[in-house]
Every structure is written in structure tokens, then in C-alpha cells.
PDB file of C-alpha atoms and ligand atoms in Angstrom:
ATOM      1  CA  UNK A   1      -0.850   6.685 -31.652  1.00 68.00           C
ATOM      2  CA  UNK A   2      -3.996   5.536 -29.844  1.00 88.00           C
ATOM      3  CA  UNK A   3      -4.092   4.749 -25.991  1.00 96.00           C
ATOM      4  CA  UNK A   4      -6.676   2.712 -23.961  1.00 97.00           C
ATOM      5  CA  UNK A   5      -7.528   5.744 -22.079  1.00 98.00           C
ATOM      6  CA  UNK A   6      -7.608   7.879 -25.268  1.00 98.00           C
ATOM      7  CA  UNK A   7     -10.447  10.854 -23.983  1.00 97.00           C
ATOM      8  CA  UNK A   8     -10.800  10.262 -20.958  1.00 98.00           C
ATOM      9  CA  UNK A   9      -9.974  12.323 -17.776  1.00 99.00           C
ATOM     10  CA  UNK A  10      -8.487  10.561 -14.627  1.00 99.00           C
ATOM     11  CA  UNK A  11      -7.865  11.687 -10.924  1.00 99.00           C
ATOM     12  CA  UNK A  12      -4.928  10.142  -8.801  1.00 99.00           C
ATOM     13  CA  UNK A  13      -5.087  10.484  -5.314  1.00 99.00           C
ATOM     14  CA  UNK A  14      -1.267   9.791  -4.043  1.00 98.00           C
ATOM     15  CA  UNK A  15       0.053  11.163  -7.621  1.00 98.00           C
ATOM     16  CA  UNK A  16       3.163  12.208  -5.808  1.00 98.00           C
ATOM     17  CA  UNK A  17       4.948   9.112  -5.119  1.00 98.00           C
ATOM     18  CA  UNK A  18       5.171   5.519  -5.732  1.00 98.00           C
ATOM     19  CA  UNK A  19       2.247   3.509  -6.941  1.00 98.00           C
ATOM     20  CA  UNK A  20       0.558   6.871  -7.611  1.00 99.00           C
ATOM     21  CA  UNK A  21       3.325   8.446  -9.647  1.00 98.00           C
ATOM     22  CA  UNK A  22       3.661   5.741 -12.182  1.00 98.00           C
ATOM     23  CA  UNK A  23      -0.111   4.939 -12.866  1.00 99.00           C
ATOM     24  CA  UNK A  24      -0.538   8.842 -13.092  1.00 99.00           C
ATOM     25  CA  UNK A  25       2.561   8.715 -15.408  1.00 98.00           C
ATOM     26  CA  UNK A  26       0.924   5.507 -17.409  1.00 98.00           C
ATOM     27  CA  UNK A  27      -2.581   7.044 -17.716  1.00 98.00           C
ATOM     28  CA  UNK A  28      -0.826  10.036 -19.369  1.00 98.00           C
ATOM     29  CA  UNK A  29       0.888   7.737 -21.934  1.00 98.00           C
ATOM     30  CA  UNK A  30      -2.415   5.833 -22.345  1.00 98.00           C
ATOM     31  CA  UNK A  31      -4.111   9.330 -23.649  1.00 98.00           C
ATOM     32  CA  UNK A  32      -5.781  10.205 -20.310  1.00 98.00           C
ATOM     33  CA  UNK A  33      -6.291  13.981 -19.219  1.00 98.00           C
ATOM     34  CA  UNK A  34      -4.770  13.545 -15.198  1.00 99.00           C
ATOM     35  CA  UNK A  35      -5.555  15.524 -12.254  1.00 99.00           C
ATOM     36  CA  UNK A  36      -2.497  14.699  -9.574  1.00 99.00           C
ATOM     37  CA  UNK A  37      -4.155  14.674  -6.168  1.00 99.00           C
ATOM     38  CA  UNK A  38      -1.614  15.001  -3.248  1.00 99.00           C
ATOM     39  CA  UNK A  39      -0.926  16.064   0.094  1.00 98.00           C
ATOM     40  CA  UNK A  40       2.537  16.879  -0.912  1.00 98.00           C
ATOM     41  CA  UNK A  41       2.207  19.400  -3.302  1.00 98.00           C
ATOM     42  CA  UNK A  42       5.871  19.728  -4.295  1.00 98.00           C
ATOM     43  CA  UNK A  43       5.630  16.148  -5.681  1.00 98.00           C
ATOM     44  CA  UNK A  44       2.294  16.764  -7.092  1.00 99.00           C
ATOM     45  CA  UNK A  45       3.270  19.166  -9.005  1.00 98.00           C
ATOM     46  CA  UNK A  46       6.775  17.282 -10.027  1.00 98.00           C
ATOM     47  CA  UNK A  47       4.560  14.270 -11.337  1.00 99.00           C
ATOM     48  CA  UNK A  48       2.137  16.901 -13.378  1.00 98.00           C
ATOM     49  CA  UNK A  49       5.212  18.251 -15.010  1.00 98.00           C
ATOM     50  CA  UNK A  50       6.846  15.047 -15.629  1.00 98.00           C
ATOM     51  CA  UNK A  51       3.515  14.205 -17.402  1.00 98.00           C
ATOM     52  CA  UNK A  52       3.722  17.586 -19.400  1.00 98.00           C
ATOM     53  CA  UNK A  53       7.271  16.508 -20.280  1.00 98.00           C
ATOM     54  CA  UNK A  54       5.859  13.628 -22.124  1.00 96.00           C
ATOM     55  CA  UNK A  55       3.332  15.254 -24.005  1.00 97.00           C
ATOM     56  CA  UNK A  56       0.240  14.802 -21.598  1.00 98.00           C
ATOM     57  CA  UNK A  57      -2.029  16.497 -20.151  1.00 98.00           C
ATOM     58  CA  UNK A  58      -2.172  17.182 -16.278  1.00 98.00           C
ATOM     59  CA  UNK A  59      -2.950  19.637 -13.613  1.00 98.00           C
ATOM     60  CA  UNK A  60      -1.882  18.809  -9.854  1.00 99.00           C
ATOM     61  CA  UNK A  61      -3.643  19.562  -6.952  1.00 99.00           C
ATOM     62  CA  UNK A  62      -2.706  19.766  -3.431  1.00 99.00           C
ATOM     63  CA  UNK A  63      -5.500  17.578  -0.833  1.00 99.00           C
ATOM     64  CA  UNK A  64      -5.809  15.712   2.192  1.00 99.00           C
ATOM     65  CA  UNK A  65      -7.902  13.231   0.843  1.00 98.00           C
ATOM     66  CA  UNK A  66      -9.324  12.603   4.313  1.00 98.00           C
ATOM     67  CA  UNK A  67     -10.910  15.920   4.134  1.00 99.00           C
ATOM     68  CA  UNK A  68     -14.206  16.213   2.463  1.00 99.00           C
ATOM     69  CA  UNK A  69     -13.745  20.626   1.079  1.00 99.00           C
ATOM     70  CA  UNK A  70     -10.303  18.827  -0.461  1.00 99.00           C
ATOM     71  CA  UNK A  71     -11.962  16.055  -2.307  1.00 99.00           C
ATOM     72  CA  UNK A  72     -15.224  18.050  -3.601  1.00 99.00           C
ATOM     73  CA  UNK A  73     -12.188  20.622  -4.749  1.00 99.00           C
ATOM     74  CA  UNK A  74     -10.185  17.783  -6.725  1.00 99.00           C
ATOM     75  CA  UNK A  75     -13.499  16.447  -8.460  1.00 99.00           C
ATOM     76  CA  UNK A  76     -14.341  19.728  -9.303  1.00 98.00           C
ATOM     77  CA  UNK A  77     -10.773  20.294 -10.886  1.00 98.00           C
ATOM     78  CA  UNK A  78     -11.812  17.784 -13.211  1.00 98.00           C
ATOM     79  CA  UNK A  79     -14.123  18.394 -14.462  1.00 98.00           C
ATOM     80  CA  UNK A  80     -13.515  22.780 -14.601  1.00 98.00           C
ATOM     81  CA  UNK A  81     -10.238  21.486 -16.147  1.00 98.00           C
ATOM     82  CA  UNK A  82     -10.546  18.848 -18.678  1.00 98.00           C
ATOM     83  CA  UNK A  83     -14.736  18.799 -18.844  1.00 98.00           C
ATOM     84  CA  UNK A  84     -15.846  15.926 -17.374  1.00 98.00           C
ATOM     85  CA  UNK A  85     -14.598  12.548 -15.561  1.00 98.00           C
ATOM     86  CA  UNK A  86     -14.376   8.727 -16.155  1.00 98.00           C
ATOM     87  CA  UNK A  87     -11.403   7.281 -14.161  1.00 99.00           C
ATOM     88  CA  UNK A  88     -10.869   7.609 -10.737  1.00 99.00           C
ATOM     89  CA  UNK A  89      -7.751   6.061  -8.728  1.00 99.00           C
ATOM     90  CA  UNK A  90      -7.883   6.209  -4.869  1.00 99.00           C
ATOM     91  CA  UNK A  91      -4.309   5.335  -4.317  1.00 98.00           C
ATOM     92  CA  UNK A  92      -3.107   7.804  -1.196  1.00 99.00           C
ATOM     93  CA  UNK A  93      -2.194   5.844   1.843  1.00 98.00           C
ATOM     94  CA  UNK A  94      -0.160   5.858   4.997  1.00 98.00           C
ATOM     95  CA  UNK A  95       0.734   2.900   7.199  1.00 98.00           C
ATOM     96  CA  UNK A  96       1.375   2.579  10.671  1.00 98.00           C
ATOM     97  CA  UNK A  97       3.696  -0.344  11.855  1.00 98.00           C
ATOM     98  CA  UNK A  98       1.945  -1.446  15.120  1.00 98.00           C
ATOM     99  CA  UNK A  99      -0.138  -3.702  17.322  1.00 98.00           C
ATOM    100  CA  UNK A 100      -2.807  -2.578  19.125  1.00 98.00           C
ATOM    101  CA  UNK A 101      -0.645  -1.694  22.070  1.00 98.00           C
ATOM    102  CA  UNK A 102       1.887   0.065  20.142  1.00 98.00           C
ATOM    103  CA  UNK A 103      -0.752   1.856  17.763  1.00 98.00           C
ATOM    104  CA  UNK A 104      -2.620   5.615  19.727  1.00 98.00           C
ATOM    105  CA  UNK A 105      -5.852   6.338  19.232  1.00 98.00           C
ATOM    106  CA  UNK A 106      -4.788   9.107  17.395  1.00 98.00           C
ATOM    107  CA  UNK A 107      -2.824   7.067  15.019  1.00 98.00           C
ATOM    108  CA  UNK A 108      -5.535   4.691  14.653  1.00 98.00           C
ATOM    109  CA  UNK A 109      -8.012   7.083  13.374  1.00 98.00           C
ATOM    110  CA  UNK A 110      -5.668   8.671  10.946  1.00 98.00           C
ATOM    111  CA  UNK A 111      -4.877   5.630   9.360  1.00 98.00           C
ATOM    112  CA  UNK A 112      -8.561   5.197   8.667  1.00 98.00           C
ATOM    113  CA  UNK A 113      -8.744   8.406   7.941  1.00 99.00           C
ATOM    114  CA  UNK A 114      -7.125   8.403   5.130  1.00 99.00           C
ATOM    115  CA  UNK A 115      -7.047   4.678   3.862  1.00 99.00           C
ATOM    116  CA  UNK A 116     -10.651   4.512   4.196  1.00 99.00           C
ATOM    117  CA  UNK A 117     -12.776   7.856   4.991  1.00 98.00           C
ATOM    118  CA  UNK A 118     -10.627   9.223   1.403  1.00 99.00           C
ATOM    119  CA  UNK A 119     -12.588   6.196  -0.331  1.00 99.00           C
ATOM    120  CA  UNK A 120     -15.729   7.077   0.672  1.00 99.00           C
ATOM    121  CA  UNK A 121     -15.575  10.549   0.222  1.00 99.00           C
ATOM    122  CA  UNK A 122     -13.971  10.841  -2.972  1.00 99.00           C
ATOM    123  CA  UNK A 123     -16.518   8.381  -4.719  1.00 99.00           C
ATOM    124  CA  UNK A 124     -19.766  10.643  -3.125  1.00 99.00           C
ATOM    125  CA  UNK A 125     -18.252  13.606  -4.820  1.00 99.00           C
ATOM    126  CA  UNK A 126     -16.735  11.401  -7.937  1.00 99.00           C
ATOM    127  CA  UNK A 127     -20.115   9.181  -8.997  1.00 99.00           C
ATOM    128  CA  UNK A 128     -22.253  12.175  -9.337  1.00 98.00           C
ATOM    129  CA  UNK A 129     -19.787  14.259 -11.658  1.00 98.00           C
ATOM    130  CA  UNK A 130     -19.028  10.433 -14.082  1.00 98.00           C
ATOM    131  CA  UNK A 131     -22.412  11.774 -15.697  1.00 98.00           C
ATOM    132  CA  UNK A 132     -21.123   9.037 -18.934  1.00 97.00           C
ATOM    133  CA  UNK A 133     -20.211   5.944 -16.370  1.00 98.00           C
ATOM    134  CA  UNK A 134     -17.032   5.003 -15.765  1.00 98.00           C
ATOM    135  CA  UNK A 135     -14.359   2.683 -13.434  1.00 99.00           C
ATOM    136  CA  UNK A 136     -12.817   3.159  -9.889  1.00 99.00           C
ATOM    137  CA  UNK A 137      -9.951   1.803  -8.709  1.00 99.00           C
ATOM    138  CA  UNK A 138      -9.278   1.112  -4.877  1.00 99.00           C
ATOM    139  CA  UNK A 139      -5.833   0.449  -3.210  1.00 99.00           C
ATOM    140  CA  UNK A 140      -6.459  -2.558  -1.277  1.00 98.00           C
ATOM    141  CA  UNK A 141      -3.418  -4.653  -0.329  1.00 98.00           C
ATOM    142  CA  UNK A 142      -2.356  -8.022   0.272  1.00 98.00           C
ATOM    143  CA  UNK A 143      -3.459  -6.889   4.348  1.00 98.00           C
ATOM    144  CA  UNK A 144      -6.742  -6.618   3.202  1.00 98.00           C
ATOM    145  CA  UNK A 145      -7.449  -9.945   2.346  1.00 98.00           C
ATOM    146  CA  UNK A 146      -4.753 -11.351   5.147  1.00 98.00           C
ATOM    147  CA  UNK A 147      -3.513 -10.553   8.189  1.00 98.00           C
ATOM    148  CA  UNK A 148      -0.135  -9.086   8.873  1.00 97.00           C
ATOM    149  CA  UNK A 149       2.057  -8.342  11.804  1.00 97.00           C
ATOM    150  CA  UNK A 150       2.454  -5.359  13.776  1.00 98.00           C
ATOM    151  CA  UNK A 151       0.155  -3.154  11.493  1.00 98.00           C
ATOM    152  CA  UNK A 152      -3.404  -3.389  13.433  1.00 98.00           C
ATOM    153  CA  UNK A 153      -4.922   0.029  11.631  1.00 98.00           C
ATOM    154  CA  UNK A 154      -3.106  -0.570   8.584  1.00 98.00           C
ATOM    155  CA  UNK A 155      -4.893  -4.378   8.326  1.00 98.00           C
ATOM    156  CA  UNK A 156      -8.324  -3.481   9.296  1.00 98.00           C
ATOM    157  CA  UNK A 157      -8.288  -0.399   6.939  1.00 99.00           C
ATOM    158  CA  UNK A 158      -7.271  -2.360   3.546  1.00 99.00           C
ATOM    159  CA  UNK A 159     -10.497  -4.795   4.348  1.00 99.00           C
ATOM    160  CA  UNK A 160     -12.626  -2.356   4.950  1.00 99.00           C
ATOM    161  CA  UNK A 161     -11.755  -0.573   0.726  1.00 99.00           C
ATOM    162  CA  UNK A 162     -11.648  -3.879  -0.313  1.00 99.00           C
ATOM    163  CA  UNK A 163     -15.601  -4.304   1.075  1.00 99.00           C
ATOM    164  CA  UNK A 164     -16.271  -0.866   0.026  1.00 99.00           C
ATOM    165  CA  UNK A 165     -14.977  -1.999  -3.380  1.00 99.00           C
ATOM    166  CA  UNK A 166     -17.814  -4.494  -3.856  1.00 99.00           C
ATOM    167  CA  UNK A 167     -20.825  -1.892  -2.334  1.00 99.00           C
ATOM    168  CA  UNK A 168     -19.826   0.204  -4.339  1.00 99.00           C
ATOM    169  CA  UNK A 169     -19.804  -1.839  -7.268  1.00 99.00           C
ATOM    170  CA  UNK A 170     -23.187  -3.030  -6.726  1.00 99.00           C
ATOM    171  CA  UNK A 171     -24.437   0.455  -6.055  1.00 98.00           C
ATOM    172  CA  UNK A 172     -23.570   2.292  -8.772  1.00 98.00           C
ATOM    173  CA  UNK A 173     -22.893  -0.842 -12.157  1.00 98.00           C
ATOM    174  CA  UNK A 174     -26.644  -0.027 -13.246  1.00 98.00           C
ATOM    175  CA  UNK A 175     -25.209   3.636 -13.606  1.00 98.00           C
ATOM    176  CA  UNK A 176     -22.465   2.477 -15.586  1.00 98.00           C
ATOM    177  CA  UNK A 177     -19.211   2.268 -12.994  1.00 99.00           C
ATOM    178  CA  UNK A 178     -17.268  -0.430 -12.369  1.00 99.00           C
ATOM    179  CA  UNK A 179     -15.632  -0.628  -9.386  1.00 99.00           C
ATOM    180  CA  UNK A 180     -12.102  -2.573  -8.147  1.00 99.00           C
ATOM    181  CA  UNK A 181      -9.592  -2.531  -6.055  1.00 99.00           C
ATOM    182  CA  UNK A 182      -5.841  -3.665  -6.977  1.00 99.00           C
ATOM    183  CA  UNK A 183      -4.532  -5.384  -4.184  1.00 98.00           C
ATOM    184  CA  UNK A 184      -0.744  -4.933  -4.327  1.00 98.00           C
ATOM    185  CA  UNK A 185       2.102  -6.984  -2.403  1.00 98.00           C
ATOM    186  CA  UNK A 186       5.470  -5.259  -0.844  1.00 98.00           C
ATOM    187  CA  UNK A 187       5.822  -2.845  -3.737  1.00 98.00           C
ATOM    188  CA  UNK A 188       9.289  -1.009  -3.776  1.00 97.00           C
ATOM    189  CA  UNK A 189       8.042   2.115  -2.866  1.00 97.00           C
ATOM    190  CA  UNK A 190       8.793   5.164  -0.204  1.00 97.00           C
ATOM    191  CA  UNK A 191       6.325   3.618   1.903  1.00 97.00           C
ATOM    192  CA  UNK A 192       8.065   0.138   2.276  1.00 96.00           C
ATOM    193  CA  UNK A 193      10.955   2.318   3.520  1.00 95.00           C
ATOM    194  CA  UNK A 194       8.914   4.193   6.180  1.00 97.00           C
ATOM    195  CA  UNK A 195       7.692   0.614   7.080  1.00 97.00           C
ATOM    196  CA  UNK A 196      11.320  -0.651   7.924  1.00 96.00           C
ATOM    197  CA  UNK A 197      12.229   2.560   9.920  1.00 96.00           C
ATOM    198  CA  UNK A 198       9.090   2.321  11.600  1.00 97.00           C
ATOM    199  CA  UNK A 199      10.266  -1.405  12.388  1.00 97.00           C
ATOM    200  CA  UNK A 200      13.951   0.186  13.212  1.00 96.00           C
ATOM    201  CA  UNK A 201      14.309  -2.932  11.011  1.00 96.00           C
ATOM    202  CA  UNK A 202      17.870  -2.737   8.111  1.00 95.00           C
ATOM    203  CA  UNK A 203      16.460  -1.775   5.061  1.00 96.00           C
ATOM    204  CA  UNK A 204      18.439  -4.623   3.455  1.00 95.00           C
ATOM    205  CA  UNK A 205      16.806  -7.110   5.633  1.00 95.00           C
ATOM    206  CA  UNK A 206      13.414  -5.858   5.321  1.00 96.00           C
ATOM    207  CA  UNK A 207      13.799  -5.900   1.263  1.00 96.00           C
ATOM    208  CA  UNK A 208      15.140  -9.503   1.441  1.00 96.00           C
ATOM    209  CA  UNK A 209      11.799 -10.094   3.659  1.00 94.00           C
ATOM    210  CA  UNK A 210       9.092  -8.773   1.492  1.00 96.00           C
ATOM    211  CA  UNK A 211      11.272 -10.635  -1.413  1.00 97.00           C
ATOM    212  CA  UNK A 212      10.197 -13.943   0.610  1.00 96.00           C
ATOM    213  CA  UNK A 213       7.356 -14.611  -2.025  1.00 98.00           C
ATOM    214  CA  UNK A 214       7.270 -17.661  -5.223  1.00 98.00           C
ATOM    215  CA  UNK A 215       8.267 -14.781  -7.711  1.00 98.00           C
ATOM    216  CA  UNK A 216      11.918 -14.159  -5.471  1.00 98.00           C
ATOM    217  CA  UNK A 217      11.150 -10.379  -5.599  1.00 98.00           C
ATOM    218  CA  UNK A 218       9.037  -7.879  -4.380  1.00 98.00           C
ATOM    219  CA  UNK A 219       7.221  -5.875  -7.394  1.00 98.00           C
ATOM    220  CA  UNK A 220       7.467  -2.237  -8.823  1.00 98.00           C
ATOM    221  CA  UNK A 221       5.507   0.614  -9.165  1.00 98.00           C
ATOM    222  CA  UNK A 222       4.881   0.241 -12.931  1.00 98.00           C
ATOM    223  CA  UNK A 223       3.642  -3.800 -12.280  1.00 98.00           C
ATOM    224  CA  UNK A 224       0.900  -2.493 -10.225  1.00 98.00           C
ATOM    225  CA  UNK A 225       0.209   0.392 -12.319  1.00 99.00           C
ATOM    226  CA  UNK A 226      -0.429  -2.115 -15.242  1.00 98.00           C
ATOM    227  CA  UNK A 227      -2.783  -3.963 -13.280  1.00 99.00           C
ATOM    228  CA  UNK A 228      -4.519  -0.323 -12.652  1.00 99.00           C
ATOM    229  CA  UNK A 229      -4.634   0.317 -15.883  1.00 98.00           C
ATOM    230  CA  UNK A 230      -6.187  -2.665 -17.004  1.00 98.00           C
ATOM    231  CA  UNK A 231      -9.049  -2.265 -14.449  1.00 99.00           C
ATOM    232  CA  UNK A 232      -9.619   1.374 -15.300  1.00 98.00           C
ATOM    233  CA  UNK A 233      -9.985   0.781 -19.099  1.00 98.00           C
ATOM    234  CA  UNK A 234     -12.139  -0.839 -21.815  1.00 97.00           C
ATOM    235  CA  UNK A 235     -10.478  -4.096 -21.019  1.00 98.00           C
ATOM    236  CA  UNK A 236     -11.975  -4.721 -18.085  1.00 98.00           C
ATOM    237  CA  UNK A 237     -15.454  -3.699 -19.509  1.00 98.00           C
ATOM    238  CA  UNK A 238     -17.197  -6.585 -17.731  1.00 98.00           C
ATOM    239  CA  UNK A 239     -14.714  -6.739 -14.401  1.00 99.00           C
ATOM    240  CA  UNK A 240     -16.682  -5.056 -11.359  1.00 99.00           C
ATOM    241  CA  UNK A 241     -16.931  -5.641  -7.660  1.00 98.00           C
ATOM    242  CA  UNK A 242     -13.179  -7.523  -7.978  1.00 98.00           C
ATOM    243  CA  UNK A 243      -9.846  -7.612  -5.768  1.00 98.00           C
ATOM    244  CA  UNK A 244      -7.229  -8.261  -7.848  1.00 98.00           C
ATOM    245  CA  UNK A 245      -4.304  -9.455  -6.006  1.00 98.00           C
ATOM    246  CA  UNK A 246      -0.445  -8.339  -7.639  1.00 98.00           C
ATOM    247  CA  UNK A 247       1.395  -9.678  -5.796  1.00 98.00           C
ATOM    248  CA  UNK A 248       4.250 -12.152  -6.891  1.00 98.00           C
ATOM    249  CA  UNK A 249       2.235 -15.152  -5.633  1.00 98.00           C
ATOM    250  CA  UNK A 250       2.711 -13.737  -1.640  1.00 98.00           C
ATOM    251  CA  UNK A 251      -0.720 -14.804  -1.151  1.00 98.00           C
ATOM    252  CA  UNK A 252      -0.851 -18.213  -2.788  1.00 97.00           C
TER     253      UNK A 252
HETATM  254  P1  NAI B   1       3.982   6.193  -1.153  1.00 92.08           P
HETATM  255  O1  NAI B   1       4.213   6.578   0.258  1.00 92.08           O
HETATM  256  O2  NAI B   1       5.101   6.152  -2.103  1.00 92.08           O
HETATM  257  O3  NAI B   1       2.824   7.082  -1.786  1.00 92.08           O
HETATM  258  C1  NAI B   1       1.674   7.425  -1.081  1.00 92.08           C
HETATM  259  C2  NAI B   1       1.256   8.814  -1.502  1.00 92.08           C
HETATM  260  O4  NAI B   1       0.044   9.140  -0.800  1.00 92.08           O
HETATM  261  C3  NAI B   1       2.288   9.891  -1.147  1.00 92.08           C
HETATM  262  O5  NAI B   1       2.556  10.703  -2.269  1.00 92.08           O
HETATM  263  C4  NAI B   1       1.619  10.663  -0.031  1.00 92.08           C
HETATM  264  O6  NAI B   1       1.996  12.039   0.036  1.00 92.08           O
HETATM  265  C5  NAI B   1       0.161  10.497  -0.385  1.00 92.08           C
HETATM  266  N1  NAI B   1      -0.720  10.769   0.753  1.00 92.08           N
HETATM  267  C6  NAI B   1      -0.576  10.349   2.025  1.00 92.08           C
HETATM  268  N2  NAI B   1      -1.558  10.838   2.796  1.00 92.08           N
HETATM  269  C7  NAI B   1      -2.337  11.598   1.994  1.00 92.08           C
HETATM  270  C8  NAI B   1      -3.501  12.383   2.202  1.00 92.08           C
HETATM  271  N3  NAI B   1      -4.058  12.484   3.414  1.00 92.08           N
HETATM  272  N4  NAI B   1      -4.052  13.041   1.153  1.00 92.08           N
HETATM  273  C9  NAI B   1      -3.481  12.944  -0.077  1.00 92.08           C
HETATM  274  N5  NAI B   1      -2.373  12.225  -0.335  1.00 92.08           N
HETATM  275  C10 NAI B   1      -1.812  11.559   0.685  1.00 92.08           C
HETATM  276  O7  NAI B   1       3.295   4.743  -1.029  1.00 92.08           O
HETATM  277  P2  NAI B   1       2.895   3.636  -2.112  1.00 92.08           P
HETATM  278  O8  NAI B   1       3.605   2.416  -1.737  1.00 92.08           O
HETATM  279  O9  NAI B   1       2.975   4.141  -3.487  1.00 92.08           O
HETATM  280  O10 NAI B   1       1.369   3.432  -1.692  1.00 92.08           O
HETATM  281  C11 NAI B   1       0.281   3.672  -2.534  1.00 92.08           C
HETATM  282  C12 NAI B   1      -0.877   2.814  -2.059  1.00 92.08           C
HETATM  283  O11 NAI B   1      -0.524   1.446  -2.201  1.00 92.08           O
HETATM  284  C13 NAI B   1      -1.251   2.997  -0.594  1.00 92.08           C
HETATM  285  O12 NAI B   1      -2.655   2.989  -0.459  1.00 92.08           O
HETATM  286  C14 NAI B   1      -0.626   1.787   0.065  1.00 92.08           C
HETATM  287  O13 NAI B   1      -1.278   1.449   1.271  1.00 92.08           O
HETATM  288  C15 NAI B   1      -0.803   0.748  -1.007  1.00 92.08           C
HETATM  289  N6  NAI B   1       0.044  -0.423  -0.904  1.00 92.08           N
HETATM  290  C16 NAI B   1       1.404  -0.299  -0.980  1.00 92.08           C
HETATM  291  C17 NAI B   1       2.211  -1.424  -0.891  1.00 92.08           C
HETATM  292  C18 NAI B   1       3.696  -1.340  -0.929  1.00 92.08           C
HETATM  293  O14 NAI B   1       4.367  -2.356  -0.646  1.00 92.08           O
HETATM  294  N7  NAI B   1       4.294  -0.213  -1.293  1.00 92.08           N
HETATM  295  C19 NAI B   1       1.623  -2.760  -0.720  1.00 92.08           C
HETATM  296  C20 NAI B   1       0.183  -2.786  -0.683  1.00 92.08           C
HETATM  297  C21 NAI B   1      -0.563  -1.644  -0.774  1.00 92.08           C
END
């Protein structure tokens, strides 16, 4: 059987959960070599072995993305590993459910941290080592192209990847890498459940909430990971510099 990502080796930053778990998963099916980048190694390592269950191939490696030694470390797994790299998603993310009042400093610069410093750092150590081009893939969100309530850091950090989306598209298309960012709605995820505890909001209530969209639901982790896929592959061979927005209709 061939897959669109037959030969090709892929990093996932946030591998362990969510999002990040089922485009790692997908990647795998689609013939892609995958290095699981995570801060929590236990799930890391439960995603690589899932993907060895299916007949992939995957190593998992434990990072704080915000950290640059971590992210030169998971590029270089690549490419030690599986000889080379051409996909690279920069999923991991945390959110903080606060205004300005409610949010610390300390919070605040976590949040961009790793939302937005990860971005940066992992494509200065990523473009050098795609030596035969290749396609990023940012996680924006709906908050980066909106406002929301109550989530201050969280808002200004999803504009500022979705920006860094398009300089970095312009920078590096003549050297052959596209580069996107998917921009998902309320996905049903561990996060959206840290965002209703964070809220001290019923989970119930907060589901039926981020339902509140023309599609009646809110989406899965495998919808977005389609939408990841199709950026990172062939299919998307002329697609650069692009938000696209997965959301249910939420933002129309
Ligand atoms: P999740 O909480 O299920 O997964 C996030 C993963 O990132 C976790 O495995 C976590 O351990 C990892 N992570 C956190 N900090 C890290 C760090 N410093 N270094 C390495 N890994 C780290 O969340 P979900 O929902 O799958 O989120 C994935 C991305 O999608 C995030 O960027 C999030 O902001 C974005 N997003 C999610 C939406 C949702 O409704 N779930 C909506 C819009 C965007």
C-alpha cells in the first residue's frame, strides 16, 4: 500500500496527546518515519509504541520545546534516526484561562514560551537539516485570528504562529518549504478539559459551549489531523504562507 507521506521522516512536537497523538498516529499510516516530541515522556513513548503496533516507524523523545538544547536534540534525532527530514509539526501547546488581571507574569511568559518561542526555535534548527525542502505545519487556533475571553496569553500567542507562519513561508519557499498553520476550533482534547477546570466551569456545560458553532459539534483529533496531513504532503504542493481554519464554521 502506498501513503502520501511514503519516505519521508516527520517530527511531532505534542506527540503525546490530543491533536499531536493522532496526526503522529496518521503520518505513521501515511508511510512517514515519526519522531514523537514531548514533554511527557510516558505518553511519548505510549504514542511511539502505538505507532510500532501498527507497523510504523517511530522513536519518541522527551523535550520542552521551549528550550533551545531540547529542540536542536529532537532535530538531530531525525535525522541520526531515520536520515534526514521533510515534515515538521509544531503542535505542543498549553493554555492559560485568564485576563490580564487574572494571568502572572510568570504565566504569561510561559505561555509564549512554549506556543511561540517552540516555533521559532524548532524551525532554526529544522530548515537547515530539510537539506531536500519540505512543509511545516503551525498550530494556530481559531484565537489567533479572533479574540476570545479570559485567555489574554493564550490569544496573543496563536497570532503571533499564525504571523510567523507567513515569514516563514516567505523566507524559506525559494529553498523549497512550505509553511502553514492549521487553525483548529474547540477540539475534544485534554486541553479543552484543563480549559473548563481552569474556568471551574461543568465540563458538560463547557462541551455544550464550544458545540455552539453551524456544524452542532465541536471537532476531533483525527479532523484536524486530516487537515495536517493535507498541508504536510504532496497535496498541498503549491499551499504556503496559509491559515487554514478547521473549525466547524465557529469562525464564519
Ligand atoms: P493536549 O493538551 O491534548 O496536547 C498538548 C501536548 O503538548 C501534550 O502532550 C503536552 O504534554 C505537550 N506539551 C505541552 N508543553 C510542552 C512543552 N513545553 N514541550 C513539549 N511538549 C509540550 O492539547 P491539544 O488540544 O491536542 O493541543 C494541541 C495544539 O492544538 C495546541 O497548540 C493547542 O493550543 C492547539 N489548539 C487546540 C484546540 C482545542 O480545542 N483542543 C483548539 C485550537 C488550538
Amino acid at each position: 500500500m502506498t501513503g502520501s507521506l511514503d519516505g519521508k521522516v516527520s517530527i511531532v512536537t505534542g506527540g503525546a496527546s490530543g491533536i499531536g497523538r493522532a496526526t503522529a498516529l496518521m503520518f505513521a499510516r501515511e508511510g512517514a518515519a515519526v519522531v514523537v516530541a514531548d514533554i511527557d515522556a510516558t505518553g511519548a513513548a505510549r504514542t511511539a509504541e502505538e505507532i510500532a503496533a501498527q507497523g510504523g516507524r517511530s522513536i519518541a523523545v522527551t523535550a520542552d520545546v521551549s528550550a533551545e538544547a531540547d529542540c536542536v536534540t529532537v532535530v538531530e534525532t531525525a535525522v541520526s534516526t531515520f536520515g534526514g527530514l521533510h515534515v515538521l509539526f509544531n503542535n505542543a501547546g498549553i493554555i492559560r484561562r485568564a485576563d490580564a488581571i487574572g494571568t502572572s507574569v510568570e504565566e504569561w511568559d510561559r505561555v509564549m514560551a512554549v506556543n511561540v518561542r517552540s516555533v521559532f526555535l524548532m524551525c532554526k534548527h529544522a530548515v537547515p537539516a530539510m537539506t531536500s525542502g519540505g512543509s511545516i505545519v503551525n498550530t494556530g487556533s481559531g484565537w489567533g485570528l479572533k479574540g476570545g475571553g479570559n485567555a489574554i496569553s493564550y490569544c496573543a500567542s496563536k497570532a503571533a504562529v499564525v504571523n510567523m507562519t507567513r515569514a516563514l513561508a516567505i523566507d524559506h519557499a525559494a529553498a523549497g518549504i512550505r509553511v502553514n498553520s492549521v487553525n483548529p476550533g474547540d477540539t475534544d482534547t485534554p486541553m479543552l478539559r484543563e480549559e473548563a477546570r481552569q474556568l471551574a466551569e461543568d465540563w458538560s456545560a463547557f462541551a455544550a459551549d464550544a458545540a455552539d458553532r453551524p456544524m452542532g459539534r465541536s471537532g476531533t483529533p483525527d479532523e484536524i489531523a486530516k487537515a495536517v496531513l493535507f498541508l504536510a504532503g504532496d497535496a498541498a504542493s503549491y499551499v504556503t504562507g496559509t491559515a487554514l481554519v478547521v473549525d466547524g464554521g465557529g469562525l464564519a
